[in-house]
Amino acid sequence: MTNTAIITGASRGLGLALARVLAGAGWNLVLTARGARDLERAADELGATAIPGDVTDPAHVRRLAEAAPELDLLVNNASDLGVTPLPPLAIYPLEAFRTLLETNVTAPLALVQATLPALRASRGAIVNITSDAATGAYEGWGGYGATKAALEQLSNVLSAEEPELRVWWADPGEMNTRMLADAVGAEEAAAAADPAKVAAALHDLVASRPASGKVSLQ
């Protein structure tokens, strides 16, 4: 039997690296990201279904759920860094923070809600990608970190409410991605882990299906 996964933020970074690992293992993939050109290039490479769009759009969430009526894995990887350079909380623009909550918290919950019937049927799994910024007091990371803390607690409660599923909230550690480069600069980001290495750890997690909970991928 072939497994099916939805991966958000799949056009680059960890999302694309995970898509490559899962495609290599024979998974059917429904991939989404905002950048249509990069997403379609990835889908062509992997023989996957590309549905470009914004995960904060309810109509787009419905399209993703309808594209995978049989679903084994939802990976909420898409997220937004917020304002850059990273501002202290004292001057964090509140409208930007509301937008950040919409992308990093509300949208993953909307996708969970839309796909739960299929995931319950398969006793599937949910991976919500978080960050050490969810618990670490890093200057400038308060906006982003607060959204990831919310996503962690959302995952924690979901794991209690859906005991037939596996729900993991996974900290990938620092990776050499465009998002990290936007936050700390390209030179520092280049010293971080290769997303492909983290994706391999994430695949091992999905394959071994440990109990629901918080996991570190590095």
Coordinates of C-alpha atoms in Angstrom, one line a residue:
M1 CA 0.0 0.0 0.0
T2 CA 1.3 3.5 -0.9
N3 CA 1.3 6.1 1.8
T4 CA 0.2 9.7 1.1
A5 CA 1.5 12.9 2.7
I6 CA 0.8 16.6 2.6
I7 CA 3.8 18.8 3.1
T8 CA 3.5 22.6 3.4
G9 CA 6.4 24.9 2.7
A10 CA 7.6 22.2 0.3
S11 CA 9.4 24.3 -2.4
R12 CA 12.7 24.7 -0.5
G13 CA 14.5 24.1 2.7
L14 CA 13.4 21.3 5.0
G15 CA 10.0 20.9 3.2
L16 CA 11.7 20.1 -0.1
A17 CA 14.3 17.9 1.5
L18 CA 11.7 15.9 3.3
A19 CA 9.7 15.6 0.1
R20 CA 12.7 14.1 -1.6
V21 CA 13.2 11.6 1.1
L22 CA 9.6 10.5 1.2
A23 CA 9.4 10.3 -2.6
G24 CA 12.4 8.1 -2.6
A25 CA 10.6 5.8 -0.1
G26 CA 7.6 5.6 -2.5
W27 CA 5.2 8.0 -0.9
N28 CA 2.5 9.9 -2.8
L29 CA 3.0 13.6 -2.1
V30 CA 0.7 16.6 -2.2
L31 CA 3.0 19.6 -1.9
T32 CA 2.2 23.2 -1.3
A33 CA 4.0 26.6 -1.0
R34 CA 3.3 30.1 -2.1
G35 CA 5.9 30.2 -4.9
A36 CA 4.3 28.4 -7.8
R37 CA 7.3 28.2 -10.0
D38 CA 9.6 26.6 -7.4
L39 CA 6.9 24.3 -6.2
E40 CA 6.0 23.0 -9.6
R41 CA 9.7 22.4 -10.3
A42 CA 9.9 20.3 -7.1
A43 CA 6.7 18.4 -8.0
D44 CA 8.0 17.6 -11.5
E45 CA 11.2 16.3 -10.0
L46 CA 9.4 14.1 -7.5
G47 CA 6.3 13.0 -9.5
A48 CA 4.2 14.8 -6.8
T49 CA 1.0 16.9 -6.9
A50 CA 1.7 20.6 -6.7
I51 CA -1.0 22.9 -5.2
P52 CA 0.5 26.4 -4.9
G53 CA -1.1 28.8 -2.5
D54 CA -1.2 30.4 0.9
V55 CA -2.0 28.2 3.9
T56 CA -3.7 31.1 5.6
D57 CA -6.4 31.0 2.8
P58 CA -9.3 28.8 3.9
A59 CA -10.1 27.9 0.3
H60 CA -6.6 26.7 -0.2
V61 CA -6.8 24.6 2.9
R62 CA -9.9 23.0 1.5
R63 CA -8.2 22.3 -1.8
L64 CA -5.3 20.6 0.0
A65 CA -7.6 18.3 2.0
E66 CA -9.7 17.4 -1.1
A67 CA -6.5 16.5 -2.9
A68 CA -5.7 13.8 -0.3
P69 CA -8.9 12.1 0.7
E70 CA -6.7 9.2 1.9
L71 CA -4.0 10.6 4.0
D72 CA -1.3 9.1 6.3
L73 CA 0.9 12.1 7.1
L74 CA 0.4 15.9 7.5
V75 CA 3.6 17.9 7.8
N76 CA 3.0 21.5 8.9
N77 CA 6.4 22.9 7.9
A78 CA 5.4 26.3 6.3
S79 CA 6.1 29.2 8.6
D80 CA 6.9 32.9 8.5
L81 CA 9.9 34.5 10.3
G82 CA 8.0 37.8 10.7
V83 CA 9.7 41.2 10.7
T84 CA 13.4 41.4 9.8
P85 CA 15.8 42.5 11.1
L86 CA 14.3 40.8 14.2
P87 CA 12.9 43.6 16.4
P88 CA 12.7 43.5 20.2
L89 CA 9.3 43.0 21.7
A90 CA 9.2 46.6 22.9
I91 CA 8.7 47.8 19.4
Y92 CA 7.3 44.7 17.6
P93 CA 4.6 45.8 15.1
L94 CA 1.4 44.4 16.4
E95 CA -0.2 44.0 13.0
A96 CA 2.8 42.0 11.9
F97 CA 2.5 39.8 15.0
R98 CA -1.1 39.1 14.2
T99 CA -0.1 38.0 10.7
L100 CA 2.6 35.8 12.1
L101 CA 0.1 34.1 14.4
E102 CA -2.2 33.5 11.4
T103 CA 0.6 31.8 9.4
N104 CA 2.4 29.9 12.2
V105 CA -0.5 28.9 14.4
T106 CA -3.9 29.3 12.9
A107 CA -3.1 27.9 9.5
P108 CA -1.5 24.6 10.9
L109 CA -4.6 24.1 13.1
A110 CA -6.9 24.7 10.1
L111 CA -5.0 22.1 8.1
V112 CA -5.3 19.7 11.0
Q113 CA -9.0 20.2 11.3
A114 CA -9.5 19.8 7.5
T115 CA -7.5 16.6 7.3
L116 CA -8.5 14.9 10.6
P117 CA -11.2 12.6 9.1
A118 CA -8.7 11.1 6.6
L119 CA -5.9 10.9 9.3
R120 CA -8.3 9.2 11.7
A121 CA -9.2 6.7 9.1
S122 CA -5.6 5.7 8.5
R123 CA -4.5 6.2 12.1
G124 CA -2.0 8.5 10.5
A125 CA 0.5 11.1 11.9
I126 CA 0.9 14.9 12.2
V127 CA 4.3 16.6 12.3
N128 CA 4.3 20.3 13.4
I129 CA 7.7 21.9 12.8
T130 CA 8.6 24.1 15.7
S131 CA 11.8 25.7 16.9
D132 CA 14.1 26.0 19.9
A133 CA 12.9 29.7 19.9
A134 CA 9.7 28.3 21.4
T135 CA 11.4 27.9 24.7
G136 CA 14.7 29.9 24.5
A137 CA 14.8 33.6 25.4
Y138 CA 16.7 34.7 22.3
E139 CA 16.7 38.5 21.8
G140 CA 14.8 39.5 18.8
W141 CA 13.1 36.1 18.4
G142 CA 10.1 36.9 20.7
G143 CA 7.5 37.2 17.9
Y144 CA 8.5 34.1 16.0
G145 CA 9.2 32.1 19.2
A146 CA 5.8 33.0 20.7
T147 CA 4.1 31.5 17.7
K148 CA 6.1 28.4 17.9
A149 CA 5.4 28.0 21.6
A150 CA 1.7 28.2 20.7
L151 CA 2.1 25.6 18.0
E152 CA 3.9 23.3 20.5
Q153 CA 1.0 23.6 23.1
L154 CA -1.5 23.1 20.3
S155 CA 0.3 19.9 19.3
N156 CA 0.5 18.8 23.0
V157 CA -3.2 19.1 23.5
L158 CA -4.0 17.5 20.1
S159 CA -1.9 14.5 21.1
A160 CA -4.1 14.0 24.2
E161 CA -7.3 14.5 22.2
E162 CA -6.4 12.2 19.3
P163 CA -4.8 9.2 21.0
E164 CA -5.2 7.0 17.9
L165 CA -2.9 9.3 15.9
R166 CA 0.7 10.1 16.2
V167 CA 1.3 13.8 16.8
W168 CA 4.9 15.1 17.0
W169 CA 6.1 18.6 17.4
A170 CA 9.6 18.6 16.1
D171 CA 12.5 21.0 16.7
P172 CA 14.8 20.8 13.6
G173 CA 17.5 22.9 15.2
E174 CA 19.3 25.5 13.1
M175 CA 19.4 24.7 9.4
N176 CA 21.1 26.3 6.4
T177 CA 17.9 27.8 5.0
R178 CA 16.8 31.1 3.5
M179 CA 14.8 31.8 6.6
L180 CA 17.8 31.5 8.9
A181 CA 19.9 33.6 6.5
D182 CA 17.2 36.3 6.7
A183 CA 17.4 36.2 10.5
V184 CA 21.2 35.9 11.2
G185 CA 22.9 36.5 7.8
A186 CA 24.1 34.1 5.1
E187 CA 27.5 33.5 6.6
E188 CA 26.2 32.3 10.0
A189 CA 23.4 30.3 8.3
A190 CA 25.9 28.5 6.1
A191 CA 27.4 26.9 9.2
A192 CA 24.1 25.4 10.2
A193 CA 22.9 21.8 9.5
D194 CA 22.0 20.7 6.0
P195 CA 18.2 20.4 5.7
A196 CA 18.7 17.0 3.9
K197 CA 20.3 15.6 7.1
V198 CA 17.4 16.9 9.2
A199 CA 14.9 15.5 6.7
A200 CA 16.5 12.0 7.0
A201 CA 16.0 12.2 10.8
L202 CA 12.4 13.2 10.2
H203 CA 11.8 10.3 7.9
D204 CA 13.2 8.0 10.6
L205 CA 10.7 9.5 13.0
V206 CA 7.8 8.9 10.7
A207 CA 8.9 5.3 9.9
S208 CA 9.5 4.3 13.5
R209 CA 6.3 5.9 14.8
P210 CA 7.2 6.5 18.4
A211 CA 4.6 7.8 20.9
S212 CA 3.3 11.3 20.4
G213 CA 5.4 14.1 21.9
K214 CA 8.1 16.7 21.3
V215 CA 11.2 15.5 19.4
S216 CA 14.5 16.9 18.5
L217 CA 15.8 16.2 15.0
Q218 CA 19.5 17.0 15.7

